[in-house]
Coordinates of C-alpha atoms and ligand atoms in Angstrom, one line a residue:
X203 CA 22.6 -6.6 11.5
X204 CA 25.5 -4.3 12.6
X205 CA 25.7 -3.3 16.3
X206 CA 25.3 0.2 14.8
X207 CA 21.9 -0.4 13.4
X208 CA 20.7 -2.5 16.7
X209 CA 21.5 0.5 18.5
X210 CA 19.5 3.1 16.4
X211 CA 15.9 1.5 17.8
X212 CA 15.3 2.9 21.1
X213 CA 12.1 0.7 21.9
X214 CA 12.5 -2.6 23.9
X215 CA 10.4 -3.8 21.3
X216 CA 13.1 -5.7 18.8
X217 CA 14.5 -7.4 22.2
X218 CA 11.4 -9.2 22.9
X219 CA 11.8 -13.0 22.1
X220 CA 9.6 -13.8 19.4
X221 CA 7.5 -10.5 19.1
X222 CA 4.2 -11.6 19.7
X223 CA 0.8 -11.3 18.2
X224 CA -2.4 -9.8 19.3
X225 CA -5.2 -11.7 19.6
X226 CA -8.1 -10.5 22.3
X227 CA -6.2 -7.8 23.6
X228 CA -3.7 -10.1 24.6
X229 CA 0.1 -10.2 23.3
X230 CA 0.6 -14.2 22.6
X231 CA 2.4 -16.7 20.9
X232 CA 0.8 -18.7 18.4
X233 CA -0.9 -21.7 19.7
X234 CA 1.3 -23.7 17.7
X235 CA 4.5 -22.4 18.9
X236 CA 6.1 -21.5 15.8
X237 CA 7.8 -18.2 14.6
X238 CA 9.6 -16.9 11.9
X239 CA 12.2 -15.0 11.0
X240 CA 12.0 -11.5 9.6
X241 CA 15.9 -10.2 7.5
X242 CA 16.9 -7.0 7.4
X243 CA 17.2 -6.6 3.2
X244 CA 20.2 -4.2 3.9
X245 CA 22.2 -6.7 5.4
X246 CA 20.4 -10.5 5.1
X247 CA 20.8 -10.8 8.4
X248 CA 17.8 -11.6 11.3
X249 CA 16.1 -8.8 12.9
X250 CA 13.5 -10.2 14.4
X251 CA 11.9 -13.8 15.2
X252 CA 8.1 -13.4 15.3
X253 CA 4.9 -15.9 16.2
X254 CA 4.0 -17.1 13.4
X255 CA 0.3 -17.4 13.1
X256 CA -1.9 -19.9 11.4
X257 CA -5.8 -21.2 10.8
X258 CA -6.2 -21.8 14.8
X259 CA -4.4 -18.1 15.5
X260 CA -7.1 -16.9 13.2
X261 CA -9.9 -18.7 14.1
X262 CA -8.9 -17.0 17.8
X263 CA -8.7 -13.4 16.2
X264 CA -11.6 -13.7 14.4
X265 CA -13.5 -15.1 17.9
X266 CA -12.2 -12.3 19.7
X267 CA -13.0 -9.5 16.8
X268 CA -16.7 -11.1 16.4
X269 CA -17.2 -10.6 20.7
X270 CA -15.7 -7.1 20.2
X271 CA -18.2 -6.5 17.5
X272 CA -21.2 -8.1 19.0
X273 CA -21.2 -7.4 22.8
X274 CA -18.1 -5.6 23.9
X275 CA -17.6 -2.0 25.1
X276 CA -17.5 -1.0 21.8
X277 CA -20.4 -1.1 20.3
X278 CA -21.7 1.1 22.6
X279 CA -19.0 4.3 22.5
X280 CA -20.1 7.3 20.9
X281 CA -18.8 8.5 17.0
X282 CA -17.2 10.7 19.4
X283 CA -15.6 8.5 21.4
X284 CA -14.5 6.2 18.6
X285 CA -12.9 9.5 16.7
X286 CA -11.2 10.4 20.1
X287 CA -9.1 6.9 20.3
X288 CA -8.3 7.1 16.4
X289 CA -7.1 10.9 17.4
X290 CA -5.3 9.5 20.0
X291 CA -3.1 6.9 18.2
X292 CA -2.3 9.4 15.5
X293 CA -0.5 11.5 18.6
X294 CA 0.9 8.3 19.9
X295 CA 2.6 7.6 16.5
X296 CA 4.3 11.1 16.3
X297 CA 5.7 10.6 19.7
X298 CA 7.4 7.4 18.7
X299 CA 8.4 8.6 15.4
X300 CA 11.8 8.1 15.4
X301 CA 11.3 4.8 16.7
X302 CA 8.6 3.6 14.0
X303 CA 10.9 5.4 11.4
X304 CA 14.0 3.2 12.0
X305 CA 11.9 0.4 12.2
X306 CA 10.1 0.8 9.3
X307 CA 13.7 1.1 7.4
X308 CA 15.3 -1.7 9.1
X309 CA 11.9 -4.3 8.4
X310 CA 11.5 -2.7 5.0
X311 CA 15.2 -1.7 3.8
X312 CA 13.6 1.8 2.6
X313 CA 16.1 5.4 3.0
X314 CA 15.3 6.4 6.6
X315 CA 15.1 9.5 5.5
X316 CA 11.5 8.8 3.5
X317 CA 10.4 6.6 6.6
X318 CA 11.1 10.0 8.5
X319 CA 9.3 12.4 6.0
X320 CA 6.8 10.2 4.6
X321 CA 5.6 7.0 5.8
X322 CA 6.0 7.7 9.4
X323 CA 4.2 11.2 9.2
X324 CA 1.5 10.1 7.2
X325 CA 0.2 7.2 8.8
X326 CA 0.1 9.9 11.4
X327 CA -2.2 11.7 9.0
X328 CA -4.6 9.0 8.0
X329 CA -5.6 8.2 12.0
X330 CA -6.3 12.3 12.2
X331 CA -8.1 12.1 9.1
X332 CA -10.6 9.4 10.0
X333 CA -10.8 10.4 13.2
X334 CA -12.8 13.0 12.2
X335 CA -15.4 10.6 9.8
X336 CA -16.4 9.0 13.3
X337 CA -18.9 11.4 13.7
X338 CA -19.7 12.1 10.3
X339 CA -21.4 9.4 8.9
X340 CA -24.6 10.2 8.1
X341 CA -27.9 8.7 6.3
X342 CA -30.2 10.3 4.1
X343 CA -34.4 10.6 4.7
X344 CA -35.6 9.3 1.5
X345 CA -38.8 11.2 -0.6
X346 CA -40.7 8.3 -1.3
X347 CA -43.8 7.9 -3.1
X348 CA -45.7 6.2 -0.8
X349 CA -48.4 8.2 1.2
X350 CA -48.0 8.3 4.7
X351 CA -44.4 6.2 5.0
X352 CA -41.0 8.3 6.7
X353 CA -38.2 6.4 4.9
X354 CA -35.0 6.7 5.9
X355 CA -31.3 4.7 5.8
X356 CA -28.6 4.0 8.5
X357 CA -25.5 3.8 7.9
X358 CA -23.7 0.4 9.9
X359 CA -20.5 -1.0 10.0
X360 CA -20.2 -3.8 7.8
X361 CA -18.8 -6.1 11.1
X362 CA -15.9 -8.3 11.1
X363 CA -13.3 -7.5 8.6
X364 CA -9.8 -9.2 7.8
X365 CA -7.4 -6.9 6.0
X366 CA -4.3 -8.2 4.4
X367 CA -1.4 -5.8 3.5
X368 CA 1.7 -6.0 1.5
X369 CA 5.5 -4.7 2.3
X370 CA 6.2 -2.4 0.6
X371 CA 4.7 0.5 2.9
X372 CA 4.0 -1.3 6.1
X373 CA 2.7 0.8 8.6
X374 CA 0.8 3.3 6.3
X375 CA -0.8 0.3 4.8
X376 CA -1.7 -0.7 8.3
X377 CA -3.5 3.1 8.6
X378 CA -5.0 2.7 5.0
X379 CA -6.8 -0.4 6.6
X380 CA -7.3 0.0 9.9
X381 CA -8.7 4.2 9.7
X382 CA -11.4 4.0 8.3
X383 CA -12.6 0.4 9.3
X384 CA -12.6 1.9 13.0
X385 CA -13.7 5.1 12.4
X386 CA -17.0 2.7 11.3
X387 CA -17.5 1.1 13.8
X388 CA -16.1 -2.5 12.8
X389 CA -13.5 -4.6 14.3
X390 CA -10.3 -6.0 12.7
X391 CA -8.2 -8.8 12.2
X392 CA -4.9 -7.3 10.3
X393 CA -2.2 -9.8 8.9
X394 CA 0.7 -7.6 7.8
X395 CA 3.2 -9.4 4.7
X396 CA 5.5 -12.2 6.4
X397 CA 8.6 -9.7 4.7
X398 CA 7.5 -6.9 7.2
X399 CA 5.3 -7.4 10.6
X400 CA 7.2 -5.2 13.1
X401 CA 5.6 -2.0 12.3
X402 CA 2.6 -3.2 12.5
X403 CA 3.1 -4.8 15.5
X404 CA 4.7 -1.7 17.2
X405 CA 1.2 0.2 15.9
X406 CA -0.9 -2.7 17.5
X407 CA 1.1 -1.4 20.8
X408 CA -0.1 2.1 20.5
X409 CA -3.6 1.1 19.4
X410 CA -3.8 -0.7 22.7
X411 CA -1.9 2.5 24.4
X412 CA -4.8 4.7 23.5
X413 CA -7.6 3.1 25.1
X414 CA -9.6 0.7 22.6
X415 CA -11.1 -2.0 23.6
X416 CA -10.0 -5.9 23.5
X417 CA -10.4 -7.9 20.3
X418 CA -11.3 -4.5 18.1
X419 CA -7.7 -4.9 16.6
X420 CA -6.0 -8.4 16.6
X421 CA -3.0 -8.3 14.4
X422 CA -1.8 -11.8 13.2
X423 CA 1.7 -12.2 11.8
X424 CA 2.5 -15.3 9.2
X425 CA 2.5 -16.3 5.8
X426 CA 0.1 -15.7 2.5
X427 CA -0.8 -19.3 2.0
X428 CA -1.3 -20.1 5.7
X429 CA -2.6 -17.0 7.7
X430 CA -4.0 -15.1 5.5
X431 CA -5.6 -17.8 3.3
X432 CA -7.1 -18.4 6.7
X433 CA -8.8 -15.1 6.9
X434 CA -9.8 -14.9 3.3
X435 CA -11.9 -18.0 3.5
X436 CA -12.7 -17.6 7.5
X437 CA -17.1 -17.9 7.5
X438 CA -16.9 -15.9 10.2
X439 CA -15.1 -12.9 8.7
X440 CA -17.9 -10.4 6.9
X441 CA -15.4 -8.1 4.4
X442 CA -11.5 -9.0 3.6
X443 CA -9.8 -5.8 2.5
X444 CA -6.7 -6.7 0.5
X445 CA -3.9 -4.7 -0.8
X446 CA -1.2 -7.0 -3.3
X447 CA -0.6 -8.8 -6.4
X448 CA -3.3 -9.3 -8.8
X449 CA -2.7 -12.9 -8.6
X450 CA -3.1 -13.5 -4.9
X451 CA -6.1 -10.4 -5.2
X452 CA -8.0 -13.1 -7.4
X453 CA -7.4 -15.8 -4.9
X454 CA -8.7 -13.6 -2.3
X455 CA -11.8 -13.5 -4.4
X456 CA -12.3 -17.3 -4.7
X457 CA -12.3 -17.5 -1.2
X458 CA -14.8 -15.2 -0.5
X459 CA -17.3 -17.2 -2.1
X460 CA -18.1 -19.4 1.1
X461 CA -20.2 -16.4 2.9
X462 CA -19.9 -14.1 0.2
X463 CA -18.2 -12.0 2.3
X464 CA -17.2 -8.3 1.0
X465 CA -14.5 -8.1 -1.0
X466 CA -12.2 -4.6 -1.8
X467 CA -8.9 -4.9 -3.8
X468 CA -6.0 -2.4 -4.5
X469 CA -3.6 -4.5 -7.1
X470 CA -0.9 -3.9 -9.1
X471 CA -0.3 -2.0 -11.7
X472 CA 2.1 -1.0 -15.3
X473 CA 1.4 2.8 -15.1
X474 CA 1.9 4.4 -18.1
X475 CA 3.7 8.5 -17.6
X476 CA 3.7 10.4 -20.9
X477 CA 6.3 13.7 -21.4
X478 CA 5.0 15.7 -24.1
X479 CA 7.7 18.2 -25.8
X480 CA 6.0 21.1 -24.2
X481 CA 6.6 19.7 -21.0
X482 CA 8.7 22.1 -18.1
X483 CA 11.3 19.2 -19.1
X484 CA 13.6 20.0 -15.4
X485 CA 10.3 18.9 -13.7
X486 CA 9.7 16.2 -15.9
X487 CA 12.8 14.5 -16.0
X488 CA 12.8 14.6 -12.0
X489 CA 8.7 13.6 -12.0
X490 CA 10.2 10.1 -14.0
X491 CA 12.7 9.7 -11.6
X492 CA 10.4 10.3 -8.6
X493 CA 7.9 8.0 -10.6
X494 CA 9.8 5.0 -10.8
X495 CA 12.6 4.8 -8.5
X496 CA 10.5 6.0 -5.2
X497 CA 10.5 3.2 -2.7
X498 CA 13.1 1.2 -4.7
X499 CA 10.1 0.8 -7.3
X500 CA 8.7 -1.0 -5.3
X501 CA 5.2 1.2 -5.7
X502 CA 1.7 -0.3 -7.2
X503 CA 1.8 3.2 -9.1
X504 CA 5.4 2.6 -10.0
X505 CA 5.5 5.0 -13.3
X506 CA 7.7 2.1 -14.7
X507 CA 6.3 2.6 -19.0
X508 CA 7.9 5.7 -19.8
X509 CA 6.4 7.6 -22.5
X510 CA 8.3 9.9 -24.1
X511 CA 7.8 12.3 -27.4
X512 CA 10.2 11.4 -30.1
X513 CA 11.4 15.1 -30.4
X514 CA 12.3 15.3 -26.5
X515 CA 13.0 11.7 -26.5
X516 CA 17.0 11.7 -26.8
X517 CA 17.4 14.6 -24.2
X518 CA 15.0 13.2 -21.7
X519 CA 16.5 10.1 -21.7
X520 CA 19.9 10.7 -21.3
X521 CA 19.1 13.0 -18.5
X522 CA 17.0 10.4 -16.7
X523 CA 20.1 8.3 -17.3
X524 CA 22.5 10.6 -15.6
X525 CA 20.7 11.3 -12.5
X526 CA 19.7 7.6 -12.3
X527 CA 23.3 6.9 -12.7
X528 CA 23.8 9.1 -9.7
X529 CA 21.5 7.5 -7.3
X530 CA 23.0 7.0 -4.1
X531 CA 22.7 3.2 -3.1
X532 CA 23.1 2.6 0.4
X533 CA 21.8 0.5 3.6
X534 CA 18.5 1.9 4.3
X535 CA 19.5 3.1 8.3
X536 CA 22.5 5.8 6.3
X537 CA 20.3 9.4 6.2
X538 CA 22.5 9.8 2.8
X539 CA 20.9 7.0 1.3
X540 CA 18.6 7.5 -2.0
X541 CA 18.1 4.0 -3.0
X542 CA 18.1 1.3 -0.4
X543 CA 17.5 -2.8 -1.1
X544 CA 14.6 -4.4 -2.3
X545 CA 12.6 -6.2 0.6
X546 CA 13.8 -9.8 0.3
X547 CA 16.2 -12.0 -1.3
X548 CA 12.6 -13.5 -3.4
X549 CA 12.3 -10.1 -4.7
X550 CA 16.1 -9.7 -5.8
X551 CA 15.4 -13.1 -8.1
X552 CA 12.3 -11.4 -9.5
X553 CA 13.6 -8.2 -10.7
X554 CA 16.8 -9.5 -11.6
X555 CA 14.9 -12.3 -13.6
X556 CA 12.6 -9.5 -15.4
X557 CA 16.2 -7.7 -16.3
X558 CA 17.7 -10.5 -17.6
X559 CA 14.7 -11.3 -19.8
X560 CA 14.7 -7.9 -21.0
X561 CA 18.3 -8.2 -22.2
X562 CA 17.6 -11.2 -23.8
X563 CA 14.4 -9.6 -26.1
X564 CA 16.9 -6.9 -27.0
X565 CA 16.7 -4.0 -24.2
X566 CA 19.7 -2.0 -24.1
X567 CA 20.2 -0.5 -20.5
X568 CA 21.3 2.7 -20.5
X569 CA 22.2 2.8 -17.0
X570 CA 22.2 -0.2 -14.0
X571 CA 21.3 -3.4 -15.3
X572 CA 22.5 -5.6 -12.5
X573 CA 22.3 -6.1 -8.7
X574 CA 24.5 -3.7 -6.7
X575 CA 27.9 -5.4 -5.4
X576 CA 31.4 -4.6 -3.4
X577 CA 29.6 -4.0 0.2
X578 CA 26.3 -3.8 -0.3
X579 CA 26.9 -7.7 -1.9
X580 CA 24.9 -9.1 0.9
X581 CA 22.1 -7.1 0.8
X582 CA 19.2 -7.6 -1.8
X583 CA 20.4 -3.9 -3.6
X584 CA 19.7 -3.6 -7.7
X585 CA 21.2 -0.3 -9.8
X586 CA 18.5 2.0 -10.9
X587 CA 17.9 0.9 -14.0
X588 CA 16.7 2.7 -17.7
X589 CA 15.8 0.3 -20.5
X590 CA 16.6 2.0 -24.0
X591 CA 15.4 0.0 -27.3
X592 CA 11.9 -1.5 -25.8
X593 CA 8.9 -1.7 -27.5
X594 CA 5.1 -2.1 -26.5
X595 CA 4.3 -6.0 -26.3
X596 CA 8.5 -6.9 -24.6
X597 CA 7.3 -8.6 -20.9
X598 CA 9.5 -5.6 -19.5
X599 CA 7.0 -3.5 -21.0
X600 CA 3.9 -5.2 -19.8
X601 CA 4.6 -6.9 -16.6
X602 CA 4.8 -5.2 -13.3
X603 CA 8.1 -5.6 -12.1
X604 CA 8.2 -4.2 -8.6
X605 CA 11.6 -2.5 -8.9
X606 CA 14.0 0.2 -9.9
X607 CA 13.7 -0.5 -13.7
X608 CA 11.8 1.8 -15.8
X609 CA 11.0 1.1 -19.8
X610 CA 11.5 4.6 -21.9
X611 CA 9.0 4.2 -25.4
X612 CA 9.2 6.6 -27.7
X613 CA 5.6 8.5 -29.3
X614 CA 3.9 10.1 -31.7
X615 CA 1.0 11.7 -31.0
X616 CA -1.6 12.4 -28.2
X617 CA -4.3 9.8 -29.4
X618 CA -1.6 7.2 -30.3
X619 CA 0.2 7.4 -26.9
X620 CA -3.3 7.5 -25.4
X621 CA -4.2 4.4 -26.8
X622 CA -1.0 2.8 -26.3
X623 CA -1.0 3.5 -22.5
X624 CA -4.4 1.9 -22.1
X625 CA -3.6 -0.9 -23.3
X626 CA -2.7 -2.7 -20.2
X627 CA -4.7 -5.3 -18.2
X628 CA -3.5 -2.9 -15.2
X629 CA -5.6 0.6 -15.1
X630 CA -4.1 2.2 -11.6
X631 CA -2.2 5.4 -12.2
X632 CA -0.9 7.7 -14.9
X633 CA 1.4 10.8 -15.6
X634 CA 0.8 13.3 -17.9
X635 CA 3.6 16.0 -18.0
X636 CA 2.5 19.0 -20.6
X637 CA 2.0 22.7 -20.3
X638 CA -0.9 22.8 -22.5
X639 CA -4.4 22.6 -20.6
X640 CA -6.0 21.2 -23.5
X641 CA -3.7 18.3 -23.7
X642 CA -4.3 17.6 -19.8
X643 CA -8.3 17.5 -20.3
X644 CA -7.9 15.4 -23.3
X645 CA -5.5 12.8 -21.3
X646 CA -7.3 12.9 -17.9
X647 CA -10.1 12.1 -19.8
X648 CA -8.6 9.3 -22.1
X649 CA -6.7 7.5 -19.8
X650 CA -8.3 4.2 -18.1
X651 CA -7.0 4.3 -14.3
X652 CA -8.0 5.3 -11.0
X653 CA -5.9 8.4 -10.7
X654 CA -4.4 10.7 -12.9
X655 CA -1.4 13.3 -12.2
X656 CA -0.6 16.0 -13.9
X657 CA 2.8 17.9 -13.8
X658 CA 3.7 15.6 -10.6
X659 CA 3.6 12.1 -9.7
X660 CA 3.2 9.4 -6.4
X661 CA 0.6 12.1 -4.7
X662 CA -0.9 10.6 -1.8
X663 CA -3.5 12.6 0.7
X664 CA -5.6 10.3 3.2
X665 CA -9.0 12.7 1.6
X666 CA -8.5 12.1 -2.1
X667 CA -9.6 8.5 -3.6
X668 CA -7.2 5.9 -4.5
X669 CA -8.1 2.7 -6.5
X670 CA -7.8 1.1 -9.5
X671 CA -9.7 0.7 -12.9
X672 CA -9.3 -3.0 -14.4
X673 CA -7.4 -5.9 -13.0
X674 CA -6.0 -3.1 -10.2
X675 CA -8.8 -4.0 -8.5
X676 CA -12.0 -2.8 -7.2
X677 CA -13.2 0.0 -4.3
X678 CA -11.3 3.1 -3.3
X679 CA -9.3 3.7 -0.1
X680 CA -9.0 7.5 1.5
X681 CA -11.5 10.0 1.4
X682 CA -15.1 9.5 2.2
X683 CA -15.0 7.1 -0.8
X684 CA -13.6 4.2 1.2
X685 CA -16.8 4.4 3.8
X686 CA -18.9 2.4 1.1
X687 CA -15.9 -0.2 1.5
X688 CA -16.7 -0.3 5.4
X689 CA -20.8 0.4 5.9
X690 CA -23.4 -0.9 4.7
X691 CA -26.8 0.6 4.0
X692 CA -30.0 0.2 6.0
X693 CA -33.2 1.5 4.9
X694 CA -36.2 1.8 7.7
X695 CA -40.0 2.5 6.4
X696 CA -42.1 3.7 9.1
X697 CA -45.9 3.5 8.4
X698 CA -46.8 6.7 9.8
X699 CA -51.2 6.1 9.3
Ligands
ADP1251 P1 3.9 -9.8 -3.2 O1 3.9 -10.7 -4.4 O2 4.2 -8.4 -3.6 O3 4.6 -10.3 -2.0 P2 1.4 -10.7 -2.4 O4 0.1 -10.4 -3.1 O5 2.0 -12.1 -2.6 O6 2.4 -9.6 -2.8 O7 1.2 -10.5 -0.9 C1 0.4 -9.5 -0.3 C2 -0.2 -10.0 1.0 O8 -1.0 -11.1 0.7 C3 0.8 -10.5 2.0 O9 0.3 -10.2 3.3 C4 0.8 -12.0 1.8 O10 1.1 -12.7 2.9 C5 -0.7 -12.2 1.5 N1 -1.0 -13.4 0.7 C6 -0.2 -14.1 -0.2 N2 -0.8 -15.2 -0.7 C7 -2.1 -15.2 -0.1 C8 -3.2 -16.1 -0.1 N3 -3.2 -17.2 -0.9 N4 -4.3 -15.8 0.6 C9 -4.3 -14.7 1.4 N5 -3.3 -13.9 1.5 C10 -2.2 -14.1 0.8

């Protein structure tokens, strides 16, 4: 890291020596006294060392989050008082914005200037927005059939829940999870991706800053295979919440079986977005760029197939081309940067791999193609790339790739790009650019995934569901359709005779 960068964190908290976890309301090291090291992916060089935790770490956290569920103070606050504290982090995270931002870029490698307008300010959104659930979560009085009986259901927190997150948007992962859990009443263990704890940690600051009580949140930093196989399998743990790879999302599954605990997975994806000719084609050629390069790709709803209709297909793709070819790559901390690294030196291998495997099926690209050089050599940086001369069944075509490389297919017709898009073991977002409202019914309607967007792409808003169909998993976050994920239902019959 260079002193310029150190110098852009205000917070004390990249000095501390490792950064600790917390476990109980405590900040501790892990009881076996290791740590880890977390890079900065703009440079490849240390930014932090961090306790690494393992099964004893979790076996504490999940102590600690079982007496916080059972018999602490919290139990006993109000819905008004749990909304209150979830209100009051959201104002804690705007008044460390900068700080979270720059942390957020330097952990993740992401333009500072997206950590600034959109991952900082809506994790901001999602504490707000579940804050007010707290006091909204109601049961029903049921009209049974069954003289003289008042029937009715309560709605309960399901109790201890582990939530594993990925890297690619730390911190409003972290507020995905940890919301609407609280806002029901149940206490957390969070282990945030081994690429990425700080923002995370820096939020587990501010959770303790506004008030909640000990061992409701216990964040525990550390690996996949150690940590957070830990949680997944922990008896003690009553719902794992998991955001990743479909891969590790069936693992997580396996090792649920012990309790049957309650299982909710957001997975990957191959998300298909279709330009039809009658398509506003400025807005469309900018929604494709938006769509795949966002985030360095590195987006479950990456639009990384891109369909495109053979009489717009030449234009659209050499436009795409052009202002790919104009991306500005840079180290994520530079305000002029479009395009910053990938998150670690294992993801550089991986997309690289998936390019070189595409030239060697017969890809052409028509822009990028290779990792980024001169001085940004030691950072994991890739060019934006188009792939020209792809068909349906290539593995660019059908494997999620995680990165800035999109796949341009040529179509037909409506039902023939309809079916072609569907068929993908993923099923999490799709695109749909047309100005014909009979074409957007027809797709919304055809197309197997969990959200649809029409005329724009990557919309997020911490009330409308998110979630996949097939193997991107199962359950919605945001909205009030993520409280089935975190309540369960309890039905009381009162014999009234
Ligand atoms: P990616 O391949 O994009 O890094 P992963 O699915 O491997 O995504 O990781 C997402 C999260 O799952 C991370 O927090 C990671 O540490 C965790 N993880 C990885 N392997 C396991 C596992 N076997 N059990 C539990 N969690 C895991």
């Amino acid at each position: 890291m260079t002193k310029r960068e150190t110098d852009t964190v205000q917070s004390a908290f990249l000095k501390q020596q490792p950064v600790k976890m917390l476990i109980g309301g405590q900040w501790v090291e892990s009881a076996s006294g290791k740590t880890f090291d977390t890079i900065n992916p703009s440079t490849g060089e240390v930014l932090a060392t961090v306790a690494e935790g393992d099964a004893e770490d979790m076996n504490r956290a999940v102590a600690a989050a079982r007496k916080a569920f059972e018999s602490g103070p919290w139990p006993r606050l109000t819905p008004s008082q749990r909304g209150r504290l979830l209100w009051k982090v959201a104002e804690l995270i705007e008044k460390n914005a900068e700080e979270l931002a720059e942390l957020e870029t330097l952990d993740n490698g992401k333009p500072i200037k997206y950590s600034r307008a959109s991952d900082v300010p809506l994790t901001a959104d999602h504490f707000r927005y579940f804050a007010g659930w707290a006091t909204k979560l109601e049961g029903d009085t049921i009209p049974v059939s069954i003289p003289n009986m008042f029937t009715y259901t309560l709605r309960e927190p399901m109790g201890v829940v582990g939530q594993i997150i990925p890297w690619n948007f730390p911190l409003q992962m972290a507020s995905w999870k940890l919301a609407p859990a609280l806002a029901c009443g149940n206490t957390v263990i969070l282990k945030p991706a081994e690429q990425t704890p700080l923002t995370a940690l820096r939020l587990g600051e501010l959770i303790c800053e506004a008030g909640f009580p000990e061992g409701v949140v216990n964040i525990v930093p550390g690996f996949g295979e150690t940590a957070g196989a830990a949680l997944a399998s922990h008896p003690d743990v009553d719902k794992i919440a998991f955001t990743g790879s479909t891969e590790v999302g069936k693992k997580i599954l396996q090792a649920s079986v012990g309790n049957l605990k309650r299982v909710t997975l957001e997975l990957g994806g191959k998300s298909p977005n279709i330009i039809f000719p009658d398509a506003d084609m400025k807005y469309a050629v900018r929604g494709a760029m938006n769509a795949i390069f966002f985030n360095q790709g590195q987006v479950c709803t990456a639009g990384s197939r891109l369909f495109v209709h053979k009489s717009v297909y030449d234009s659209v793709l050499s436009g795409l081309t052009d202002n790919a070819s104009k991306m500005k790559l840079g180290l994520g901390i530079d305000p002029n940067t479009d395009l910053g690294p990938l998150v670690s030196q294992e993801q550089l291998e991986r997309v690289t791999g998936y390019i070189e495997t595409g030239k060697r099926e017969g890809a052409k690209a028509t822009t990028g193609g290779e990792r980024a050089g001169n001085e940004l050599a030691k950072g994991y940086f890739v060019q934006p790339t188009v792939f020209d001369n792809v068909h349906d069944d290539m593995t660019l075509a059908r494997e999620e790739i995680f990165g800035p490389v999109v796949v341009a297919l040529p179509f037909e017709n409506l039902e023939e790009v309809a079916a072609r898009a569907n068929r993908s073991i993923y099923g999490l977002a799709a695109g749909v650019w047309t100005s014909d409202v009979k074409k957007v019914h027809k797709m919304a309607a055809a197309l197997k995934a969990g959200v649809i967007w029409v005329n724009t792409y990557n919309m997020f808003d911490a009330a409308a569901p998110f979630g996949g169909y097939k193997q991107s998993g199962y359950g919605r976050e945001m909205g009030h359709a993520v409280l089935d994920a975190y309540t369960q239902i309890k039905t009381v019959w009162i014999n009234l005779r």
